[in-house]
XYZ file of C-alpha atoms in Angstrom:
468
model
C -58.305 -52.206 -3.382
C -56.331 -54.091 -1.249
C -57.797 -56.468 1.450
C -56.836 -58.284 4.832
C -58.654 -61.248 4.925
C -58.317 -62.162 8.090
C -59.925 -59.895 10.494
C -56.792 -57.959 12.686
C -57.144 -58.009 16.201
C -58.986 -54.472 16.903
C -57.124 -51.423 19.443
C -58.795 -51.727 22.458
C -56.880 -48.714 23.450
C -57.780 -45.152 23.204
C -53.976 -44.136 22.516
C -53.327 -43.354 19.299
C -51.649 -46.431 17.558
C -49.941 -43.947 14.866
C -47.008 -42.586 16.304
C -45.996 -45.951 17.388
C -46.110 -47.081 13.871
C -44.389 -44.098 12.663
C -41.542 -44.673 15.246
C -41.038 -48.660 14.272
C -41.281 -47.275 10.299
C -38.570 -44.857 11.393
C -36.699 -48.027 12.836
C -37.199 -50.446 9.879
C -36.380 -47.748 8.003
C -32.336 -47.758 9.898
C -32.809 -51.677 9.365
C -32.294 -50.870 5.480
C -30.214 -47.986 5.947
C -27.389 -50.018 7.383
C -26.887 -52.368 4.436
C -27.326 -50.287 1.962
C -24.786 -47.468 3.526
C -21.730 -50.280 2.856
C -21.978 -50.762 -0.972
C -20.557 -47.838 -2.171
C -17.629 -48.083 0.362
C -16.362 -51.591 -0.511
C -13.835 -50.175 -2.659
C -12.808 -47.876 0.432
C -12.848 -50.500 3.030
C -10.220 -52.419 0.278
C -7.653 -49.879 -0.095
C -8.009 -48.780 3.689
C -8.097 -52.391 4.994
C -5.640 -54.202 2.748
C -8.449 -56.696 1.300
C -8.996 -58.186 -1.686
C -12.307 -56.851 -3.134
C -13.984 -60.688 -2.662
C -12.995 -60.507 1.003
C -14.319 -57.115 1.884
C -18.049 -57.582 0.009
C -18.404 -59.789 2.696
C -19.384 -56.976 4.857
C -22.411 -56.815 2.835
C -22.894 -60.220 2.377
C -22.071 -61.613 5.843
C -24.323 -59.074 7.554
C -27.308 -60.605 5.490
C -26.742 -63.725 5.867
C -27.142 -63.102 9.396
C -30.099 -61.372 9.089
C -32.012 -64.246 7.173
C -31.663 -66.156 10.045
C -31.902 -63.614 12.850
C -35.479 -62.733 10.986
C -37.489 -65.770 11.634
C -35.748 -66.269 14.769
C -36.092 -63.156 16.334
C -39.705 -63.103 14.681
C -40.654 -66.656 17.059
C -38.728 -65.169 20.012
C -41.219 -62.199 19.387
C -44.057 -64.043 19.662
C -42.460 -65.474 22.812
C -41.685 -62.575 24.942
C -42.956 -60.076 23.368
C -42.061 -58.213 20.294
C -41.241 -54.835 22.122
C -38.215 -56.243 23.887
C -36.754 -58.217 20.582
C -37.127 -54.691 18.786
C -35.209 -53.002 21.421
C -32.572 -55.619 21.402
C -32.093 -55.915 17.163
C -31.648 -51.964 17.966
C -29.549 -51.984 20.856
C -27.282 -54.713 18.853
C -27.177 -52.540 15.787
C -26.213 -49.950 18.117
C -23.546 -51.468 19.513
C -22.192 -53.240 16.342
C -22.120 -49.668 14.572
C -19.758 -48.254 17.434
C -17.577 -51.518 16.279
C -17.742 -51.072 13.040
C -16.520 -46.692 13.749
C -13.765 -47.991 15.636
C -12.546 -50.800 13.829
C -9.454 -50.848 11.794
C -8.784 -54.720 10.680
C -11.395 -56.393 8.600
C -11.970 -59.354 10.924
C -12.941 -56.730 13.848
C -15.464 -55.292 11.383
C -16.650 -58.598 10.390
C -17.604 -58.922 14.074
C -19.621 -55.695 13.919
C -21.763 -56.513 11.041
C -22.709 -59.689 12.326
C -24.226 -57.632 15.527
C -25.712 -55.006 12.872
C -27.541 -57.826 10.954
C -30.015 -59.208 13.580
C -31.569 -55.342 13.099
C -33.223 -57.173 9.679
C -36.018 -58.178 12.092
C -37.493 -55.239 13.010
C -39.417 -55.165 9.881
C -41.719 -58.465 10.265
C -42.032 -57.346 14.251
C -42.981 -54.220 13.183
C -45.401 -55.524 11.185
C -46.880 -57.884 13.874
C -46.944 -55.078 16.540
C -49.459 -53.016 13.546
C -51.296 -55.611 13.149
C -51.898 -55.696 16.683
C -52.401 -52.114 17.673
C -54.411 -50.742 14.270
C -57.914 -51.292 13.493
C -58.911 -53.490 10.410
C -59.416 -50.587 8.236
C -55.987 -48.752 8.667
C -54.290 -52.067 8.804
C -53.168 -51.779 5.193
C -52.227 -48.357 5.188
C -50.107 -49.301 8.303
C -48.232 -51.696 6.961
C -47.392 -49.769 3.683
C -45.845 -47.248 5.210
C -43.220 -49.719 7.306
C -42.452 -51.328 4.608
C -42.056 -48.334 2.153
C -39.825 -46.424 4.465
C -37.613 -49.623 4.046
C -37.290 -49.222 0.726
C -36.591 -45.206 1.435
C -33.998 -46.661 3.815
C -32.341 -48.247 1.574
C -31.942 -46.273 -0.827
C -30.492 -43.401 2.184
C -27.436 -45.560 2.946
C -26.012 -44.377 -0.479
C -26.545 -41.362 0.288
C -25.519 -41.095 3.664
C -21.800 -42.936 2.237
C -21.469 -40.471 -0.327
C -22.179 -37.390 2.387
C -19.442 -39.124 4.580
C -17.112 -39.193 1.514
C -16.240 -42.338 1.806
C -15.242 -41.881 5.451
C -16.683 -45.297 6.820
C -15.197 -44.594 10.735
C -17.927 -41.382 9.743
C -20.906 -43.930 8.181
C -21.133 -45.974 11.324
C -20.540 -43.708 13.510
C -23.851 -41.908 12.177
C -25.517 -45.108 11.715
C -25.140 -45.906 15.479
C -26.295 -42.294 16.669
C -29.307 -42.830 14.627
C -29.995 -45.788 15.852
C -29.887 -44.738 19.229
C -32.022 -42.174 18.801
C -34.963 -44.822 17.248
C -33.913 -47.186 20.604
C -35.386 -44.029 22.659
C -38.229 -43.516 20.620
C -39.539 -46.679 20.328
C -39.132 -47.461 23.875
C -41.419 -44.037 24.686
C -44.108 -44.927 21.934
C -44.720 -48.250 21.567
C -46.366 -50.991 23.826
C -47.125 -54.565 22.792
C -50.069 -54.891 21.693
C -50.284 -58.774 22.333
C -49.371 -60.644 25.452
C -46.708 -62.683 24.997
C -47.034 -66.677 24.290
C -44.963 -69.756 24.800
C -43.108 -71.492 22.761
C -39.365 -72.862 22.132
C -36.870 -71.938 19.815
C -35.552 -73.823 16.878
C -31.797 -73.387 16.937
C -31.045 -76.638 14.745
C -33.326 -75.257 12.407
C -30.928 -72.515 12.111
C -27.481 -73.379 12.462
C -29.075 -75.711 9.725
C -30.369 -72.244 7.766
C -26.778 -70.865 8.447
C -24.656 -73.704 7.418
C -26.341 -74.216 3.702
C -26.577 -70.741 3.181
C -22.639 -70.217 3.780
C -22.298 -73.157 1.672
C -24.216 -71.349 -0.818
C -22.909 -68.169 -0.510
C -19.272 -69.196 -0.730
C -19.764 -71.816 -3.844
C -21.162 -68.532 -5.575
C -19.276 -65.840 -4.759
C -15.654 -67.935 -5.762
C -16.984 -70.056 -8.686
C -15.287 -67.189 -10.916
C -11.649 -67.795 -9.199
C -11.901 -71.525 -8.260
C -13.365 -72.689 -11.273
C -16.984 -73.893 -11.104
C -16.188 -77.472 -12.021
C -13.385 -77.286 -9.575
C -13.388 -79.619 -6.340
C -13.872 -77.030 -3.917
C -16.886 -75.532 -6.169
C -18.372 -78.390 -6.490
C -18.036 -79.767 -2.632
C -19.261 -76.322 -1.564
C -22.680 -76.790 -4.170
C -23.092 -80.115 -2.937
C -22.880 -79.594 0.877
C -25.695 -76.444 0.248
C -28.102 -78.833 -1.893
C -27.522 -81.745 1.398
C -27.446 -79.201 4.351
C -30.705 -77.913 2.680
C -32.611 -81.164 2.805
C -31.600 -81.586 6.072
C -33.127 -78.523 7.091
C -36.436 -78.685 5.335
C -36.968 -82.461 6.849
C -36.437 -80.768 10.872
C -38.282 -77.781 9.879
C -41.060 -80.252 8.853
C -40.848 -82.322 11.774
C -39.693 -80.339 14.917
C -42.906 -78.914 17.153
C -42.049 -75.213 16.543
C -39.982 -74.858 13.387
C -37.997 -71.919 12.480
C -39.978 -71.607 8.864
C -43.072 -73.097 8.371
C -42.730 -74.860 5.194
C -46.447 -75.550 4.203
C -46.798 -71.373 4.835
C -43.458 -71.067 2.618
C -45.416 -73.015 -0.615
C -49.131 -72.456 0.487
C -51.259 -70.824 -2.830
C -52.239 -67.745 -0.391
C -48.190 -67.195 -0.045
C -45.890 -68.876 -2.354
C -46.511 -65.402 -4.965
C -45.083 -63.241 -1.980
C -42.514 -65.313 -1.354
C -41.159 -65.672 -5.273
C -41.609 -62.369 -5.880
C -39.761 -61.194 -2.297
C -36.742 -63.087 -2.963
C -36.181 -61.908 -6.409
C -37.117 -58.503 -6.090
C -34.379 -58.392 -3.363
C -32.188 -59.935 -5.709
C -33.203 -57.640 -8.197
C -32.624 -54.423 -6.092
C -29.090 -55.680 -4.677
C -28.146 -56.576 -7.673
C -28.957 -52.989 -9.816
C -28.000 -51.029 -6.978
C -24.407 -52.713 -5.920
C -23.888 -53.127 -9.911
C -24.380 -49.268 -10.209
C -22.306 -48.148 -7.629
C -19.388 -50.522 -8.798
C -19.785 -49.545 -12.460
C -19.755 -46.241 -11.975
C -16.683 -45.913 -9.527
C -14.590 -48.175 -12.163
C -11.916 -45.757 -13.379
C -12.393 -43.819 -16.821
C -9.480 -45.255 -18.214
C -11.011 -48.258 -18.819
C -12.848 -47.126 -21.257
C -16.420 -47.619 -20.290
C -16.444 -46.213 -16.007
C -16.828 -42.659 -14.756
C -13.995 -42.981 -12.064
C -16.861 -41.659 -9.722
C -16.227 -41.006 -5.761
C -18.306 -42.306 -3.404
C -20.150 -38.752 -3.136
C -21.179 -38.561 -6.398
C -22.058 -42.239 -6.694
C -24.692 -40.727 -4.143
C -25.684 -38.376 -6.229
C -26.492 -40.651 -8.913
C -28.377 -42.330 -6.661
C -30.421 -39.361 -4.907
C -32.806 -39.664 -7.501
C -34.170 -43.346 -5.806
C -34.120 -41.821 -2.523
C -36.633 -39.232 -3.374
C -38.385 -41.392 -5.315
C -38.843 -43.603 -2.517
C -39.590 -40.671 0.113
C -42.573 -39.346 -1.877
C -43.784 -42.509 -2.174
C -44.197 -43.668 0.845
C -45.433 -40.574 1.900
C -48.550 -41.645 -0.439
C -48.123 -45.292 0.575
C -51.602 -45.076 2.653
C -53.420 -44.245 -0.738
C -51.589 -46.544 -3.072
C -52.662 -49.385 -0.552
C -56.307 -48.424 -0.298
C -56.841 -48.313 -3.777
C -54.496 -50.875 -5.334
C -54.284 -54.744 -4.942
C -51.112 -55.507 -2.935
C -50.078 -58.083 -5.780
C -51.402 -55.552 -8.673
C -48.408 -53.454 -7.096
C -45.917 -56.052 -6.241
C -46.011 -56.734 -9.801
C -45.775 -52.792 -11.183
C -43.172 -52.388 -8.757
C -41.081 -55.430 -9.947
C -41.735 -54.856 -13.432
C -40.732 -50.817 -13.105
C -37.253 -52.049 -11.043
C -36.754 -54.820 -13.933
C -36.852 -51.903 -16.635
C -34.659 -49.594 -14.619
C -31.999 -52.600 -15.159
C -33.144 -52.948 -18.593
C -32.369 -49.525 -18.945
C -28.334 -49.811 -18.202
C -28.271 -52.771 -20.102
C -29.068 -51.124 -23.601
C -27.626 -47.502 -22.025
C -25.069 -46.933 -20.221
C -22.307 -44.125 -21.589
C -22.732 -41.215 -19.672
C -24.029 -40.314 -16.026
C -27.035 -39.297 -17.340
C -28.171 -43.198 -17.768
C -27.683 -43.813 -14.360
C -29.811 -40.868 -12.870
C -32.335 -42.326 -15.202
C -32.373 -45.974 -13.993
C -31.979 -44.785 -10.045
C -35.088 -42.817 -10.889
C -37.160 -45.848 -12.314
C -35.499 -47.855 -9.611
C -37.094 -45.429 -6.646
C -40.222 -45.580 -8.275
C -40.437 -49.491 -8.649
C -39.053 -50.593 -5.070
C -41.138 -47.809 -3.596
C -44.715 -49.421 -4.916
C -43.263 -52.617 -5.044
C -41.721 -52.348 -1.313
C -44.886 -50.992 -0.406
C -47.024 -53.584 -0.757
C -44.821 -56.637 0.091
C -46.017 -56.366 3.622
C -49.287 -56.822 2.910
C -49.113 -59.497 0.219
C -47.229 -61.790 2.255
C -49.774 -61.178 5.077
C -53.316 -60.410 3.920
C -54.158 -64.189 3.603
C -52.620 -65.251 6.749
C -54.453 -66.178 10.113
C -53.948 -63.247 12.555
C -51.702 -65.161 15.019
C -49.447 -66.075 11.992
C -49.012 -62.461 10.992
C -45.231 -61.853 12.741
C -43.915 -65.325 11.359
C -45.780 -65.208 7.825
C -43.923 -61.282 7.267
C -40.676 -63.158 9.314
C -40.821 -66.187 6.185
C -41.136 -62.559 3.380
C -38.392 -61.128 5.171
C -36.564 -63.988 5.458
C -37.028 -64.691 1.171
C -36.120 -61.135 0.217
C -33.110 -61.031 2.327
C -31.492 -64.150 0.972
C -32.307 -62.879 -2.642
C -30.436 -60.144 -1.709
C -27.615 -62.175 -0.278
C -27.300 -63.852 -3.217
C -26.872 -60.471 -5.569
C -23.357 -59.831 -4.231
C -22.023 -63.179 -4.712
C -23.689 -63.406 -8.621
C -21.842 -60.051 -8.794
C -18.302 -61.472 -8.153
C -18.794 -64.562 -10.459
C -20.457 -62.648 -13.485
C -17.812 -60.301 -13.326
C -15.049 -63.200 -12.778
C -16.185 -64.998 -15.718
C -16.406 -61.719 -18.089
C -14.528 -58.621 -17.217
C -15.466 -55.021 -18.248
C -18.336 -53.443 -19.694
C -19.746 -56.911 -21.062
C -20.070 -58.262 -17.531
C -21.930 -55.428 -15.999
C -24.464 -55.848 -19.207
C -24.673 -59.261 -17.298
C -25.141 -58.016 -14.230
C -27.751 -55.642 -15.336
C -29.480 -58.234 -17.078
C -29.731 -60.711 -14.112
C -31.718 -57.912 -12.146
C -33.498 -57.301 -15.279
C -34.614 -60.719 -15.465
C -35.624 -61.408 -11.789
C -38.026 -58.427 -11.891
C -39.850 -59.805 -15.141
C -40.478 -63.605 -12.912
C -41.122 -61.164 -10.174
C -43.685 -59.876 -11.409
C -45.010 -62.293 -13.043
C -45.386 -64.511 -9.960
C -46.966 -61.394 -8.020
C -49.498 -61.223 -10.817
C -50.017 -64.565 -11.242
C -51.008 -65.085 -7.739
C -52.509 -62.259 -7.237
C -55.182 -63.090 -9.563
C -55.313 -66.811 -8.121
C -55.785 -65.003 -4.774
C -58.931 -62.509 -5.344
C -60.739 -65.462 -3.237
C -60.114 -64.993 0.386
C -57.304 -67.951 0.673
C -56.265 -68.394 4.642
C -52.755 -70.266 4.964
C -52.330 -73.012 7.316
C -51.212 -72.662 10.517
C -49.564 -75.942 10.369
C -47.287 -78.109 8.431
């Protein structure tokens, strides 16, 4: 059964803490939704756009990136002011970057939109810290599952919502936005702060710092393929990431108030979180962008099903309603079930859904069979993230330890489309997506095994520090 060790601040309140939490789950669960909704139009936005295929999957790509540093950021200017008002502004800001994104017609001007739609990635560790304020320690657990397994029904809703669109991505955003809107009104009704808010100062070097090696990064990755990875450029690119990087850790170790909290990044009561996070995002990014990619390549190559973006939703419902059912059991799973015990089913279950299109992978059938493992192992796994990244955490490090989880997952999955574009660089056709599928494959085995691993180093009540 899964635990909080550290005792949750108790509602003092005789209001119902529930429909607030259902509202904010209803709002992470846009947070994923929005992502997710642009892989299977990046073909679209390339033929509609005039774009190279490298240049447009920077839709997906650049609107993570912002949201691994808009997470812990947003997450410390949460525990500033209040985590109400940074909720309603990551949703007014997704609102307003999804009327962009409906309206826009070059790729720069959409570029501009998904940077606004990425700070929405923080909703999910404020979320988190406004449960953990307004539930009582028994439901705290239950609470938590079901925001973060609404994220991973999220997710898996953007394909569908693409395919229902047909591919019309004016349509996509413009839904995404009214959506959106909609959870703006509803959270501002149901949900109070349940914490007054502190002081503190922000830690902007920390990251433009985050942002410059992860562009670095990023870039290095994504044109290894067509630069050559031994090329200048390449190389230049690797090396400013690895220096930028040190950089960063030695201010986030030394400033008062540092974005990330490095010593709560590698503590024992953490680190398995964070591993597993990171490449379960990796893992899920990876599968799902490599299905969606796979199966829209044209069947006279031999080895694609020429899908449209509708039925590459279709192949995907199956995750979807995999994901729905389970979080609507999330509550359960949590009360009876170590959070690492199903970190580490999840991961595993995602890892074989990848296995899966690595040994099969001739007929549509194979991919309704791999979405459906996929559902099944991000909705445990997703379920119980929250809660292992939290559960030995003090209570006033609750927003900024789920901020640091956040954080890790996201980059994972930033990575996945740039590993995409150099696997498939380096080996064309059906061999490369065997590649691909075998690099998600491969981060949920270590996922797993870190979430199990740590799990069982964690059955003592372990408290991270609170300091660096």
């Amino acid at each position: 059964m899964a635990t909080v060790v550290a005792s949750a601040a108790h509602n003092t309140s005789t209001r119902n803490p529930w429909p607030a939490v259902v509202s904010l789950s209803f709002a992470a669960s846009i947070a994923a939704l929005q992502n997710t909704a642009v892989v299977p139009l990046l073909p679209v936005l390339q033929r509609e756009l005039h774009a190279s295929l490298s240049a447009v999957s920077w839709t997906l790509t650049l609107s993570l990136l912002v949201a691994a540093v808009a997470t812990p950021l947003l997450s410390r200017f949460g525990d500033m002011y209040g985590r109400r008002p940074m909720i309603l502004g990551a949703l007014a800001l997704l609102v307003v970057g999804s009327v962009m994104a409906a309206l826009a017609t070059s790729l720069t001007w959409l570029m501009v939109a998904r940077v606004l739609q990425g700070a929405v990635a923080a909703l999910v560790p404020l979320s988190i810290g406004v449960a953990r304020d307004l539930l009582p320690r028994e439901q705290l657990a239950t609470g938590i599952g079901v925001i973060s397994a609404t994220m991973g029904f999220g997710s898996g809703g953007g394909m569908i919502l693409a395919g229902l669109a047909s591919g019309d991505y004016h349509m996509v955003f413009w839904i995404t936005g009214g959506i959106s809107l909609v959870a703006m009104v509803i959270v501002a009704f149901l949900v109070r702060d349940g914490a007054p808010a502190g002081k503190g100062r922000p830690d902007l070097i920390g990251a433009a710092l985050l942002t410059a090696w992860l562009v670095a990064l990023l870039l290095a990755i994504s044109e290894g393929g067509s630069w050559g990875w031994t090329s200048p450029g390449v190389l230049g690119l690797f090396a400013a990431a690895v220096a930028l990087a040190v950089v960063w850790v030695l201010v986030e170790r030394r400033v008062a108030e540092p974005l990330v909290e490095m010593a709560m990044l590698v503590h024992r009561g953490t680190i398995g979180a964070t591993v597993a996070s990171m490449l379960l995002g990796f893992s899920f990014f990876t599968l799902m962008t490599g299905m969606s990619s796979f199966a829209q390549v044209p069947e006279k190559t031999g080895y694609g099903f020429g899908a449209s973006t509708m039925e590459v939703g279709f192949y995907l419902l199956p995750s979807t309603l995999f994901m729905l059912v389970i979080s609507l059991f999330a509550g359960r799973f949590m009360r009876r079930f170590q959070a690492s015990s199903m970190v580490a089913a999840g991961s595993a279950i995602t890892a074989l859904a990848a296995l899966w299109l690595v040994v099969e992978h001739s007929s549509p059938a194979h991919l309704y069979v791999s979405a459906s493992l996929m559902g099944i192992g991000l909705g445990v796994g997703y379920a119980a993230l929250g809660t292992m990244a939290v559960e030995h955490v003090d209570p006033g490090k609750t927003a900024l330890a789920a901020g640091v989880n956040a954080l890790v997952r996201i980059v994972g999955g930033s990575t996945a489309g740039a590993a995409i574009a150099a696997i498939l660089a380096a080996q064309p056709g059906v061999g490369g997506y065997q590649r691909v599928f075998g690099a998600a494959a491969l981060a949920g085995v270590v996922a797993a095994v870190f979430a199990a691993g740590y799990g069982r180093l964690n059955r003592r009540a372990v408290t991270a520090p609170s300091t660096r």
